[in-house]
N, CA, C and O atoms as a printed pandas DataFrame, in Angstrom:
     atom_number atom_name residue_name chain_id  residue_number  x_coord  y_coord  z_coord
0              1         N          MET        A               1  151.166   93.767   92.975
1              2        CA          MET        A               1  152.232   94.616   92.527
2              3         C          MET        A               1  151.913   94.765   90.799
3              4         O          MET        A               1  151.638   93.835   90.041
4              5         N          THR        A               2  152.033   96.111   90.477
5              6        CA          THR        A               2  151.901   96.302   89.062
6              7         C          THR        A               2  152.948   96.234   88.404
7              8         O          THR        A               2  154.003   96.319   89.032
8              9         N          SER        A               3  152.985   96.066   87.000
9             10        CA          SER        A               3  154.218   96.056   86.173
10            11         C          SER        A               3  154.842   97.267   85.990
11            12         O          SER        A               3  154.168   98.274   86.208
12            13         N          ILE        A               4  156.006   97.390   85.631
13            14        CA          ILE        A               4  156.796   98.673   85.444
14            15         C          ILE        A               4  156.075   99.313   84.154
15            16         O          ILE        A               4  156.005  100.542   84.144
16            17         N          LEU        A               5  155.575   98.663   83.151
17            18        CA          LEU        A               5  155.029   99.033   81.904
18            19         C          LEU        A               5  153.611   99.808   82.483
19            20         O          LEU        A               5  153.394  100.962   82.112
20            21         N          ALA        A               6  152.852   99.258   83.219
21            22        CA          ALA        A               6  151.658   99.759   83.758
22            23         C          ALA        A               6  151.921  101.034   84.544
23            24         O          ALA        A               6  151.143  101.987   84.492
24            25         N          ALA        A               7  153.137  101.034   85.343
25            26        CA          ALA        A               7  153.331  102.166   86.188
26            27         C          ALA        A               7  153.659  103.338   85.339
27            28         O          ALA        A               7  153.394  104.476   85.726
28            29         N          LEU        A               8  154.262  103.090   84.123
29            30        CA          LEU        A               8  154.788  104.084   83.371
30            31         C          LEU        A               8  153.515  104.666   82.409
31            32         O          LEU        A               8  153.358  105.861   82.157
32            33         N          LEU        A               9  152.800  103.768   82.013
33            34        CA          LEU        A               9  151.564  104.104   81.213
34            35         C          LEU        A               9  150.536  104.865   82.092
35            36         O          LEU        A               9  149.928  105.799   81.569
36            37         N          TYR        A              10  150.307  104.560   83.311
37            38        CA          TYR        A              10  149.234  105.086   84.085
38            39         C          TYR        A              10  149.876  105.964   85.159
39            40         O          TYR        A              10  149.190  106.323   86.115
40            41         N          LYS        A              11  151.184  106.336   85.050
41            42        CA          LYS        A              11  151.795  107.274   85.908
42            43         C          LYS        A              11  151.542  106.918   87.445
43            44         O          LYS        A              11  151.398  107.844   88.243
44            45         N          GLU        A              12  151.492  105.718   87.831
45            46        CA          GLU        A              12  151.392  105.267   89.145
46            47         C          GLU        A              12  152.626  105.775   90.003
47            48         O          GLU        A              12  153.710  105.759   89.420
48            49         N          GLU        A              13  152.606  106.118   91.007
49            50        CA          GLU        A              13  153.782  106.482   91.936
50            51         C          GLU        A              13  154.514  105.489   92.341
51            52         O          GLU        A              13  153.934  104.534   92.859
52            53         N          ARG        A              14  155.530  105.477   92.244
53            54        CA          ARG        A              14  156.604  104.411   92.880
54            55         C          ARG        A              14  157.012  104.714   94.223
55            56         O          ARG        A              14  157.438  105.837   94.491
56            57         N          PRO        A              15  156.911  103.730   95.172
57            58        CA          PRO        A              15  157.581  103.981   96.410
58            59         C          PRO        A              15  158.904  104.430   96.541
59            60         O          PRO        A              15  159.733  104.082   95.701
60            61         N          ASP        A              16  159.211  105.144   97.465
61            62        CA          ASP        A              16  160.743  105.673   97.566
62            63         C          ASP        A              16  161.543  104.558   98.192
63            64         O          ASP        A              16  161.118  103.992   99.199
64            65         N          VAL        A              17  162.717  104.217   97.614
65            66        CA          VAL        A              17  163.625  103.270   98.043
66            67         C          VAL        A              17  164.245  103.779   99.296
67            68         O          VAL        A              17  164.692  104.925   99.273
68            69         N          PRO        A              18  164.322  103.132  100.299
69            70        CA          PRO        A              18  164.929  103.734  101.575
70            71         C          PRO        A              18  166.499  103.660  101.396
71            72         O          PRO        A              18  167.046  102.788  100.720
72            73         N          SER        A              19  167.138  104.619  102.041
73            74        CA          SER        A              19  168.610  104.638  101.948
74            75         C          SER        A              19  169.163  103.758  102.923
75            76         O          SER        A              19  168.678  103.738  104.054
76            77         N          THR        A              20  170.250  102.934  102.572
77            78        CA          THR        A              20  170.792  101.934  103.403
78            79         C          THR        A              20  172.059  102.208  103.912
79            80         O          THR        A              20  172.800  101.279  104.234
80            81         N          GLY        A              21  172.457  103.580  104.042
81            82        CA          GLY        A              21  173.691  103.940  104.696
82            83         C          GLY        A              21  174.306  105.011  103.957
83            84         O          GLY        A              21  173.700  105.583  103.051
84            85         N          SER        A              22  175.611  105.345  104.334
85            86        CA          SER        A              22  176.102  106.548  103.568
86            87         C          SER        A              22  177.400  106.100  103.009
87            88         O          SER        A              22  178.430  106.736  103.231
88            89         N          GLY        A              23  177.380  105.092  102.336
89            90        CA          GLY        A              23  178.424  104.524  101.268
90            91         C          GLY        A              23  178.466  105.547  100.046
91            92         O          GLY        A              23  177.766  106.551   99.916
92            93         N          ARG        A              24  179.315  105.131   99.295
93            94        CA          ARG        A              24  179.460  105.776   97.895
94            95         C          ARG        A              24  178.305  105.734   97.030
95            96         O          ARG        A              24  177.849  104.618   96.778
96            97         N          ARG        A              25  177.752  106.748   96.534
97            98        CA          ARG        A              25  176.700  106.581   95.756
98            99         C          ARG        A              25  177.176  106.651   94.262
99           100         O          ARG        A              25  178.144  107.343   93.948
100          101         N          ILE        A              26  176.502  105.951   93.402
101          102        CA          ILE        A              26  176.812  105.839   91.898
102          103         C          ILE        A              26  175.681  106.468   91.318
103          104         O          ILE        A              26  174.526  106.099   91.528
104          105         N          PHE        A              27  176.029  107.486   90.538
105          106        CA          PHE        A              27  175.146  108.305   89.611
106          107         C          PHE        A              27  175.340  107.966   88.175
107          108         O          PHE        A              27  176.417  108.360   87.727
108          109         N          PHE        A              28  174.561  107.327   87.335
109          110        CA          PHE        A              28  174.594  106.880   86.253
110          111         C          PHE        A              28  174.752  108.091   85.229
111          112         O          PHE        A              28  175.519  108.044   84.267
112          113         N          ASP        A              29  174.027  109.069   85.508
113          114        CA          ASP        A              29  174.079  110.269   84.623
114          115         C          ASP        A              29  175.202  111.290   84.778
115          116         O          ASP        A              29  175.374  112.256   84.035
116          117         N          LYS        A              30  175.909  110.975   85.784
117          118        CA          LYS        A              30  177.156  111.833   86.018
118          119         C          LYS        A              30  178.379  111.171   85.941
119          120         O          LYS        A              30  178.495  109.987   86.259
120          121         N          ALA        A              31  179.433  111.961   85.479
121          122        CA          ALA        A              31  180.761  111.260   85.551
122          123         C          ALA        A              31  181.314  111.032   87.099
123          124         O          ALA        A              31  181.142  111.885   87.970
124          125         N          GLN        A              32  181.878  110.002   87.291
125          126        CA          GLN        A              32  182.312  109.730   88.764
126          127         C          GLN        A              32  183.841  110.113   88.667
127          128         O          GLN        A              32  184.592  109.988   87.700
128          129         N          PRO        A              33  184.127  110.662   90.046
129          130        CA          PRO        A              33  185.536  110.828   90.090
130          131         C          PRO        A              33  186.469  109.682   90.370
131          132         O          PRO        A              33  186.003  108.659   90.873
132          133         N          ASN        A              34  187.715  109.768   90.091
133          134        CA          ASN        A              34  188.652  108.765   90.412
134          135         C          ASN        A              34  188.452  108.308   91.919
135          136         O          ASN        A              34  188.400  109.196   92.769
136          137         N          ILE        A              35  188.344  107.066   92.280
137          138        CA          ILE        A              35  188.187  106.598   93.688
138          139         C          ILE        A              35  189.235  107.039   94.651
139          140         O          ILE        A              35  189.011  107.116   95.859
140          141         N          THR        A              36  190.496  107.358   94.051
141          142        CA          THR        A              36  191.559  107.989   94.947
142          143         C          THR        A              36  191.337  109.423   95.266
143          144         O          THR        A              36  192.055  109.936   96.124
144          145         N          LEU        A              37  190.439  110.112   94.680
145          146        CA          LEU        A              37  190.189  111.507   94.831
146          147         C          LEU        A              37  189.135  111.720   95.827
147          148         O          LEU        A              37  188.904  112.809   96.351
148          149         N          VAL        A              38  188.421  110.479   96.094
149          150        CA          VAL        A              38  187.321  110.731   97.191
150          151         C          VAL        A              38  187.438  109.758   98.365
151          152         O          VAL        A              38  186.499  109.559   99.135
152          153         N          THR        A              39  188.610  109.170   98.470
153          154        CA          THR        A              39  188.722  108.227   99.749
154          155         C          THR        A              39  190.174  108.665  100.155
155          156         O          THR        A              39  191.052  109.067   99.392
156          157         N          GLY        A              40  190.246  108.497  101.573
157          158        CA          GLY        A              40  191.714  108.808  102.060
158          159         C          GLY        A              40  191.579  110.133  102.756
159          160         O          GLY        A              40  190.535  110.784  102.796
160          161         N          SER        A              41  192.831  110.509  103.350
161          162        CA          SER        A              41  192.875  111.736  103.912
162          163         C          SER        A              41  192.746  112.864  102.976
163          164         O          SER        A              41  193.026  112.723  101.786
164          165         N          ILE        A              42  192.265  114.160  103.551
165          166        CA          ILE        A              42  192.165  115.153  102.657
166          167         C          ILE        A              42  193.530  115.660  101.909
167          168         O          ILE        A              42  193.556  116.086  100.754
168          169         N          CYS        A              43  194.679  115.532  102.794
169          170        CA          CYS        A              43  196.049  115.675  102.089
170          171         C          CYS        A              43  196.351  114.843  100.970
171          172         O          CYS        A              43  196.768  115.305   99.908
172          173         N          ASP        A              44  196.128  113.479  101.203
173          174        CA          ASP        A              44  196.448  112.548  100.176
174          175         C          ASP        A              44  195.455  112.714   98.971
175          176         O          ASP        A              44  195.850  112.346   97.865
176          177         N          ARG        A              45  194.402  113.154   99.081
177          178        CA          ARG        A              45  193.414  113.360   97.995
178          179         C          ARG        A              45  193.802  114.561   97.214
179          180         O          ARG        A              45  193.782  114.537   95.984
180          181         N          ILE        A              46  194.170  115.662   97.921
181          182        CA          ILE        A              46  194.763  116.810   97.259
182          183         C          ILE        A              46  195.916  116.583   96.301
183          184         O          ILE        A              46  196.015  117.018   95.154
184          185         N          GLU        A              47  196.791  115.807   96.991
185          186        CA          GLU        A              47  198.131  115.399   96.230
186          187         C          GLU        A              47  197.836  114.539   95.022
187          188         O          GLU        A              47  198.476  114.642   93.976
188          189         N          ALA        A              48  196.794  113.644   95.215
189          190        CA          ALA        A              48  196.490  112.896   94.003
190          191         C          ALA        A              48  195.838  113.658   92.976
191          192         O          ALA        A              48  195.973  113.317   91.801
192          193         N          TYR        A              49  195.063  114.771   93.332
193          194        CA          TYR        A              49  194.508  115.429   92.329
194          195         C          TYR        A              49  195.406  116.176   91.450
195          196         O          TYR        A              49  195.324  116.187   90.222
196          197         N          LEU        A              50  196.383  116.882   92.249
197          198        CA          LEU        A              50  197.279  117.723   91.666
198          199         C          LEU        A              50  198.479  116.825   90.774
199          200         O          LEU        A              50  199.200  117.367   89.937
200          201         N          ARG        A              51  198.536  115.570   91.070
201          202        CA          ARG        A              51  199.287  114.771   90.406
202          203         C          ARG        A              51  198.513  114.344   89.060
203          204         O          ARG        A              51  199.070  114.302   87.963
204          205         N          GLU        A              52  197.188  114.040   89.277
205          206        CA          GLU        A              52  196.537  113.717   88.066
206          207         C          GLU        A              52  196.294  114.768   87.074
207          208         O          GLU        A              52  196.062  114.468   85.903
208          209         N          ILE        A              53  196.337  116.037   87.493
209          210        CA          ILE        A              53  195.915  116.940   86.506
210          211         C          ILE        A              53  197.309  117.466   85.859
211          212         O          ILE        A              53  197.337  117.887   84.702
212          213         N          ALA        A              54  198.465  117.412   86.683
213          214        CA          ALA        A              54  199.755  117.710   86.374
214          215         C          ALA        A              54  199.900  119.138   86.019
215          216         O          ALA        A              54  200.652  119.471   85.103
216          217         N          GLU        A              55  199.218  119.994   86.697
217          218        CA          GLU        A              55  199.326  121.504   86.529
218          219         C          GLU        A              55  198.927  122.112   87.682
219          220         O          GLU        A              55  198.435  121.390   88.549
220          221         N          SER        A              56  199.043  123.412   87.905
221          222        CA          SER        A              56  198.722  124.127   89.080
222          223         C          SER        A              56  197.182  124.249   89.123
223          224         O          SER        A              56  196.579  124.151   88.054
224          225         N          ALA        A              57  196.538  124.442   90.195
225          226        CA          ALA        A              57  195.127  124.710   90.428
226          227         C          ALA        A              57  194.874  125.545   91.761
227          228         O          ALA        A              57  195.667  125.642   92.698
228          229         N          THR        A              58  193.593  126.139   91.663
229          230        CA          THR        A              58  193.208  126.994   92.749
230          231         C          THR        A              58  192.566  126.095   93.769
231          232         O          THR        A              58  192.307  124.917   93.525
232          233         N          VAL        A              59  192.293  126.732   95.021
233          234        CA          VAL        A              59  191.721  125.937   95.959
234          235         C          VAL        A              59  190.249  125.562   95.598
235          236         O          VAL        A              59  189.768  124.530   96.066
236          237         N          THR        A              60  189.567  126.324   94.828
237          238        CA          THR        A              60  188.186  126.076   94.403
238          239         C          THR        A              60  188.292  124.982   93.427
239          240         O          THR        A              60  187.503  124.053   93.598
240          241         N          GLU        A              61  189.162  124.898   92.373
241          242        CA          GLU        A              61  189.358  123.865   91.610
242          243         C          GLU        A              61  189.655  122.468   92.204
243          244         O          GLU        A              61  189.126  121.426   91.817
244          245         N          ILE        A              62  190.570  122.578   93.196
245          246        CA          ILE        A              62  190.824  121.459   93.897
246          247         C          ILE        A              62  189.667  120.981   94.682
247          248         O          ILE        A              62  189.489  119.767   94.771
248          249         N          ALA        A              63  188.900  121.770   95.233
249          250        CA          ALA        A              63  187.764  121.224   96.061
250          251         C          ALA        A              63  186.709  120.622   95.218
251          252         O          ALA        A              63  185.978  119.692   95.560
252          253         N          HIS        A              64  186.698  121.216   94.128
253          254        CA          HIS        A              64  185.548  120.570   93.092
254          255         C          HIS        A              64  186.076  119.411   92.469
255          256         O          HIS        A              64  185.266  118.537   92.159
256          257         N          GLY        A              65  187.371  119.220   92.208
257          258        CA          GLY        A              65  187.956  117.977   91.794
258          259         C          GLY        A              65  187.768  116.860   92.659
259          260         O          GLY        A              65  187.418  115.760   92.232
260          261         N          ILE        A              66  188.024  117.145   94.061
261          262        CA          ILE        A              66  188.076  115.901   95.136
262          263         C          ILE        A              66  186.668  115.834   95.592
263          264         O          ILE        A              66  186.440  114.869   96.322
264          265         N          GLY        A              67  185.655  116.626   95.343
265          266        CA          GLY        A              67  184.382  116.552   96.091
266          267         C          GLY        A              67  184.348  117.069   97.400
267          268         O          GLY        A              67  183.570  116.569   98.212
268          269         N          SER        A              68  185.175  118.117   97.755
269          270        CA          SER        A              68  185.210  118.682   99.118
270          271         C          SER        A              68  184.769  120.133   99.099
271          272         O          SER        A              68  184.385  120.655   98.052
272          273         N          ASN        A              69  184.828  120.854  100.372
273          274        CA          ASN        A              69  184.539  122.276  100.294
274          275         C          ASN        A              69  185.845  123.033  100.343
275          276         O          ASN        A              69  186.882  122.483  100.715
276          277         N          SER        A              70  185.792  124.235   99.986
277          278        CA          SER        A              70  186.951  125.098   99.767
278          279         C          SER        A              70  187.613  125.347  101.050
279          280         O          SER        A              70  188.841  125.279  101.097
280          281         N          SER        A              71  186.830  125.668  102.246
281          282        CA          SER        A              71  187.442  125.944  103.425
282          283         C          SER        A              71  188.285  124.661  103.939
283          284         O          SER        A              71  189.380  124.818  104.479
284          285         N          ARG        A              72  187.821  123.627  103.779
285          286        CA          ARG        A              72  188.566  122.309  104.135
286          287         C          ARG        A              72  189.821  122.229  103.412
287          288         O          ARG        A              72  190.896  122.004  103.969
288          289         N          VAL        A              73  189.669  122.422  102.105
289          290        CA          VAL        A              73  190.850  122.320  101.126
290          291         C          VAL        A              73  191.904  123.417  101.459
291          292         O          VAL        A              73  193.109  123.179  101.375
292          293         N          ALA        A              74  191.439  124.552  101.815
293          294        CA          ALA        A              74  192.464  125.597  102.161
294          295         C          ALA        A              74  193.156  125.288  103.351
295          296         O          ALA        A              74  194.378  125.403  103.446
296          297         N          ALA        A              75  192.358  124.865  104.341
297          298        CA          ALA        A              75  193.174  124.566  105.657
298          299         C          ALA        A              75  194.160  123.368  105.364
299          300         O          ALA        A              75  195.304  123.452  105.810
300          301         N          ALA        A              76  193.794  122.304  104.668
301          302        CA          ALA        A              76  194.665  121.200  104.269
302          303         C          ALA        A              76  195.933  121.814  103.500
303          304         O          ALA        A              76  197.068  121.488  103.847
304          305         N          ILE        A              77  195.714  122.679  102.482
305          306        CA          ILE        A              77  196.690  123.192  101.658
306          307         C          ILE        A              77  197.973  123.987  102.573
307          308         O          ILE        A              77  199.172  123.916  102.300
308          309         N          LYS        A              78  197.337  124.772  103.754
309          310        CA          LYS        A              78  198.204  125.222  104.699
310          311         C          LYS        A              78  199.143  124.167  105.399
311          312         O          LYS        A              78  200.330  124.390  105.639
312          313         N          ARG        A              79  198.526  123.064  105.683
313          314        CA          ARG        A              79  199.577  121.973  106.317
314          315         C          ARG        A              79  200.341  121.448  105.349
315          316         O          ARG        A              79  201.454  121.068  105.713
316          317         N          LEU        A              80  200.016  121.302  104.050
317          318        CA          LEU        A              80  200.939  120.988  103.026
318          319         C          LEU        A              80  202.029  121.743  102.755
319          320         O          LEU        A              80  203.115  121.302  102.379
320          321         N          ARG        A              81  201.731  122.939  102.952
321          322        CA          ARG        A              81  202.750  124.079  102.604
322          323         C          ARG        A              81  203.708  124.127  103.774
323          324         O          ARG        A              81  204.889  124.363  103.518
324          325         N          VAL        A              82  203.331  123.926  105.056
325          326        CA          VAL        A              82  204.277  123.827  106.168
326          327         C          VAL        A              82  204.994  122.640  105.882
327          328         O          VAL        A              82  206.215  122.693  106.032
328          329         N          GLN        A              83  204.388  121.387  105.430
329          330        CA          GLN        A              83  205.238  120.243  105.369
330          331         C          GLN        A              83  206.284  120.237  104.083
331          332         O          GLN        A              83  207.097  119.347  103.834
332          333         N          GLU        A              84  206.065  121.425  103.345
333          334        CA          GLU        A              84  206.743  121.510  102.065
334          335         C          GLU        A              84  206.504  120.463  100.968
335          336         O          GLU        A              84  207.417  120.003  100.283
336          337         N          ARG        A              85  205.194  120.114  100.846
337          338        CA          ARG        A              85  204.824  119.130   99.880
338          339         C          ARG        A              85  204.050  119.870   98.723
339          340         O          ARG        A              85  203.738  119.237   97.715
340          341         N          VAL        A              86  203.749  121.156   98.853
341          342        CA          VAL        A              86  203.050  121.867   97.898
342          343         C          VAL        A              86  203.744  123.312   97.714
343          344         O          VAL        A              86  204.090  123.932   98.719
344          345         N          ASP        A              87  203.925  123.788   96.556
345          346        CA          ASP        A              87  204.410  125.163   96.337
346          347         C          ASP        A              87  203.159  125.971   95.916
347          348         O          ASP        A              87  202.135  125.471   95.448
348          349         N          THR        A              88  203.378  127.301   96.147
349          350        CA          THR        A              88  202.428  128.349   95.943
350          351         C          THR        A              88  202.738  129.215   94.695
351          352         O          THR        A              88  203.852  129.734   94.630
352          353         N          ILE        A              89  201.859  129.406   93.721
353          354        CA          ILE        A              89  202.196  130.309   92.700
354          355         C          ILE        A              89  201.303  131.478   92.769
355          356         O          ILE        A              89  200.126  131.400   92.418
356          357         N          LYS        A              90  201.824  132.530   93.203
357          358        CA          LYS        A              90  201.010  133.809   93.567
358          359         C          LYS        A              90  201.409  134.911   92.543
359          360         O          LYS        A              90  202.579  135.291   92.556
360          361         N          VAL        A              91  200.556  135.441   91.680
361          362        CA          VAL        A              91  200.759  136.551   90.832
362          363         C          VAL        A              91  199.908  137.673   91.350
363          364         O          VAL        A              91  198.748  137.406   91.664
364          365         N          ASP        A              92  200.380  138.960   91.479
365          366        CA          ASP        A              92  199.555  140.042   91.877
366          367         C          ASP        A              92  198.386  140.255   91.130
367          368         O          ASP        A              92  198.438  140.210   89.901
368          369         N          GLY        A              93  197.371  140.474   91.708
369          370        CA          GLY        A              93  195.971  140.616   91.124
370          371         C          GLY        A              93  195.427  139.264   90.689
371          372         O          GLY        A              93  194.433  139.284   89.964
372          373         N          CYS        A              94  195.921  138.159   91.017
373          374        CA          CYS        A              94  195.378  136.860   90.503
374          375         C          CYS        A              94  195.242  135.906   91.828
375          376         O          CYS        A              94  195.836  136.087   92.890
376          377         N          VAL        A              95  194.418  134.959   91.556
377          378        CA          VAL        A              95  194.154  133.998   92.797
378          379         C          VAL        A              95  195.256  133.061   92.932
379          380         O          VAL        A              95  195.785  132.609   91.916
380          381         N          ALA        A              96  195.638  132.741   94.046
381          382        CA          ALA        A              96  196.917  131.815   94.292
382          383         C          ALA        A              96  196.536  130.338   93.816
383          384         O          ALA        A              96  195.459  129.789   94.045
384          385         N          GLU        A              97  197.545  129.827   93.157
385          386        CA          GLU        A              97  197.421  128.491   92.559
386          387         C          GLU        A              97  198.353  127.634   93.250
387          388         O          GLU        A              97  199.294  128.243   93.758
388          389         N          TYR        A              98  198.342  126.501   93.389
389          390        CA          TYR        A              98  199.024  125.385   94.041
390          391         C          TYR        A              98  199.462  124.266   93.189
391          392         O          TYR        A              98  198.669  123.744   92.405
392          393         N          VAL        A              99  200.794  123.832   93.309
393          394        CA          VAL        A              99  201.296  122.730   92.497
394          395         C          VAL        A              99  202.166  121.890   93.423
395          396         O          VAL        A              99  202.643  122.369   94.452
396          397         N          LEU        A             100  202.365  120.628   93.043
397          398        CA          LEU        A             100  203.124  119.611   93.860
398          399         C          LEU        A             100  204.578  120.199   93.806
399          400         O          LEU        A             100  205.020  120.847   92.857
400          401         N          LYS        A             101  205.184  119.920   94.822
401          402        CA          LYS        A             101  206.614  120.109   94.798
402          403         C          LYS        A             101  207.546  119.125   94.159
403          404         O          LYS        A             101  207.399  117.946   94.479
404          405         N          GLU        A             102  208.387  119.408   93.391
405          406        CA          GLU        A             102  209.190  118.436   92.639
406          407         C          GLU        A             102  210.332  117.999   93.484
407          408         O          GLU        A             102  211.142  117.179   93.052
């Protein structure tokens, strides 16, 4: 086995490290979201995100904030609206935004 220094100097290829599952990945060059925003049910994650930012947000902003996709967030927002846990802010000509009900 060669040293790391030799590998860097002589540009030897390092073997790929095999993945050991689908757990939470940590990237040191990126900011990690709050753990409550990436675990739990989608509705709980949306509520936690809206509580954390303390302002209204669009479906796209929420999806980005909790690490999900927009269609899944939109479906969960519909459920939250039926349960009267989220209010809609809709201005003509603008994208709808959502805020926690007080």
